[in-house]
Coordinates of C-alpha atoms in Angstrom, one line a residue:
M44 CA -22.0 -6.1 42.0
T45 CA -19.0 -7.8 43.3
I46 CA -16.0 -6.6 45.3
S47 CA -13.6 -9.2 43.9
P48 CA -10.6 -7.8 42.1
N49 CA -10.5 -7.6 38.3
T50 CA -9.1 -10.9 37.0
T51 CA -8.4 -9.7 33.5
P52 CA -4.6 -9.2 33.2
V53 CA -3.6 -5.6 32.4
S54 CA -1.3 -6.9 29.7
A55 CA -4.2 -8.5 27.8
T56 CA -4.6 -5.4 25.6
T57 CA -0.9 -4.7 25.1
A58 CA -0.8 -6.5 21.8
F59 CA -3.4 -4.2 20.3
N60 CA -1.8 -0.9 21.4
P61 CA 0.9 -0.9 18.6
L62 CA -1.9 -1.4 16.0
L63 CA -3.5 1.8 17.2
A64 CA -0.4 3.9 16.8
A65 CA -0.9 6.8 14.5
D66 CA 1.9 5.7 12.1
R67 CA 0.3 2.3 11.6
I68 CA -3.2 3.7 11.1
V69 CA -2.0 6.1 8.4
F70 CA 0.1 3.5 6.7
R71 CA -2.8 1.1 6.8
K72 CA -5.0 3.8 5.2
S73 CA -2.4 4.4 2.5
L74 CA -2.4 0.7 1.6
D75 CA -6.2 0.8 1.3
H76 CA -5.8 3.8 -1.0
L77 CA -3.2 1.9 -3.1
Q78 CA -5.6 -1.1 -3.4
D79 CA -8.4 1.3 -4.5
A80 CA -6.1 2.9 -7.0
L81 CA -5.0 -0.4 -8.5
K82 CA -8.6 -1.5 -8.8
A83 CA -9.8 1.7 -10.4
D84 CA -6.8 1.7 -12.8
W85 CA -7.8 -1.8 -13.8
Q86 CA -11.4 -0.8 -14.4
V87 CA -10.1 2.1 -16.6
F88 CA -8.0 -0.4 -18.6
L89 CA -11.0 -2.7 -19.1
R90 CA -12.9 0.3 -20.5
R91 CA -10.1 1.6 -22.6
N92 CA -12.1 1.4 -25.8
K93 CA -14.8 3.6 -24.3
L94 CA -12.9 6.1 -22.3
D95 CA -15.4 8.9 -23.0
T96 CA -18.3 7.1 -21.2
P97 CA -19.4 8.4 -17.9
E98 CA -18.5 5.1 -16.2
A99 CA -15.0 5.2 -17.5
L100 CA -14.6 8.8 -16.5
E101 CA -15.8 8.0 -13.0
F102 CA -13.3 5.1 -12.7
G103 CA -10.6 7.5 -13.9
H104 CA -11.6 10.0 -11.3
Q105 CA -11.6 7.4 -8.6
A106 CA -8.1 6.2 -9.6
A107 CA -6.7 9.7 -9.6
E108 CA -8.3 10.5 -6.2
A109 CA -7.0 7.2 -4.7
W110 CA -3.4 7.8 -6.0
S111 CA -3.5 11.3 -4.6
D112 CA -4.7 10.1 -1.2
F113 CA -2.1 7.2 -1.3
L114 CA 0.7 9.7 -1.8
E115 CA -0.7 12.1 0.8
D116 CA -0.8 9.4 3.5
L117 CA 2.7 8.1 2.6
R118 CA 4.1 11.6 3.0
Q119 CA 2.3 11.9 6.3
V120 CA 4.0 8.7 7.5
R121 CA 7.4 9.8 6.2
D122 CA 7.1 13.1 8.0
M123 CA 5.9 11.7 11.4
D124 CA 8.6 12.1 14.0
A125 CA 7.2 9.3 16.1
A126 CA 6.8 6.9 13.1
H127 CA 8.6 3.6 13.3
P128 CA 11.8 3.8 11.2
D129 CA 10.8 0.8 9.0
L130 CA 7.4 2.3 8.2
R131 CA 9.1 5.5 7.3
A132 CA 11.6 3.6 5.1
A133 CA 8.7 1.8 3.4
A134 CA 6.8 5.0 2.8
V135 CA 9.9 6.5 1.2
E136 CA 10.3 3.5 -1.1
L137 CA 6.6 3.5 -2.1
I138 CA 6.7 7.3 -2.8
Q139 CA 9.6 6.8 -5.1
T140 CA 7.7 4.3 -7.2
T141 CA 4.6 6.4 -7.7
P142 CA 5.6 9.4 -9.9
G143 CA 3.2 9.4 -12.8
F144 CA 1.6 6.3 -11.3
Y145 CA 3.1 4.1 -14.0
P146 CA 6.6 3.5 -12.9
H147 CA 8.9 1.2 -14.8
T148 CA 8.8 -2.4 -13.6
S149 CA 12.4 -2.1 -12.5
E150 CA 11.5 0.6 -10.0
L151 CA 8.8 -1.6 -8.6
S152 CA 11.2 -4.5 -8.4
A153 CA 13.6 -2.3 -6.5
C154 CA 10.8 -1.3 -4.1
Q155 CA 9.9 -5.0 -3.6
H156 CA 13.5 -5.8 -2.8
A157 CA 13.5 -3.0 -0.2
L158 CA 10.1 -3.9 1.3
R159 CA 10.6 -7.6 1.8
P160 CA 13.5 -7.4 4.3
L161 CA 11.7 -4.7 6.2
A162 CA 8.7 -7.1 6.6
E163 CA 10.8 -10.1 7.4
R164 CA 12.6 -8.2 10.1
H165 CA 9.3 -8.1 12.0
K166 CA 8.0 -11.6 11.2
H167 CA 8.0 -12.6 14.9
D168 CA 7.2 -9.3 16.5
D169 CA 3.9 -8.5 18.1
I170 CA 3.9 -4.9 17.0
G171 CA 1.9 -5.3 13.8
L172 CA 4.5 -4.2 11.4
H173 CA 5.0 -7.5 9.6
D174 CA 1.5 -7.6 8.2
L175 CA 1.5 -4.0 7.1
L176 CA 4.9 -4.2 5.4
H177 CA 4.1 -7.6 3.9
E178 CA 0.9 -6.3 2.4
A179 CA 2.8 -3.3 1.0
Y180 CA 5.2 -5.8 -0.6
L181 CA 2.2 -7.8 -2.1
L182 CA 0.4 -4.7 -3.4
T183 CA 3.7 -3.6 -5.1
W184 CA 3.8 -7.1 -6.6
A185 CA 0.2 -6.6 -7.9
H186 CA 1.1 -3.1 -9.2
R187 CA 4.1 -4.6 -11.0
G188 CA 1.9 -7.3 -12.6
N189 CA -0.6 -4.6 -13.8
I190 CA 2.2 -2.6 -15.3
D191 CA 3.7 -5.7 -17.0
F192 CA 0.2 -6.5 -18.4
L193 CA -0.6 -3.0 -19.5
Q194 CA 2.7 -2.3 -21.3
P195 CA 2.8 -3.2 -25.0
P196 CA 5.1 -6.1 -25.9
V197 CA 8.6 -5.1 -26.8
R198 CA 9.4 -5.9 -30.4
L199 CA 12.9 -7.1 -31.2

């Protein structure tokens, strides 16, 4: 053992502390649920001709559970008193686009237009918000693409 002082600066872990904040952890978890929901929805779509098979029913159950968990986590972030205001705003935007889980693409576009400036505002911060908000923006983009693909073409 040595009696020399610790040479590791105390501020070395400061950059990680914001990532461990409860609002960021719950928001991160909500994005994981959104990704799971989108994947499961896509699997249900791929099996649309065989919806009564056990496999398709399982994917449908996974999708419903992931959407429910996604909304629950977003509501938790929205209701946290100590949550960062931009995470709360993002949670509100995402909640508004999930009723029925198949929102209109214009609702998803409006959500994207709200999320992007929130993410860009934190582009040079070290508090971990940019990556979370940017991922929310990108997942909304993927959700919009799925909706566009799944909707039947409009006949004029």
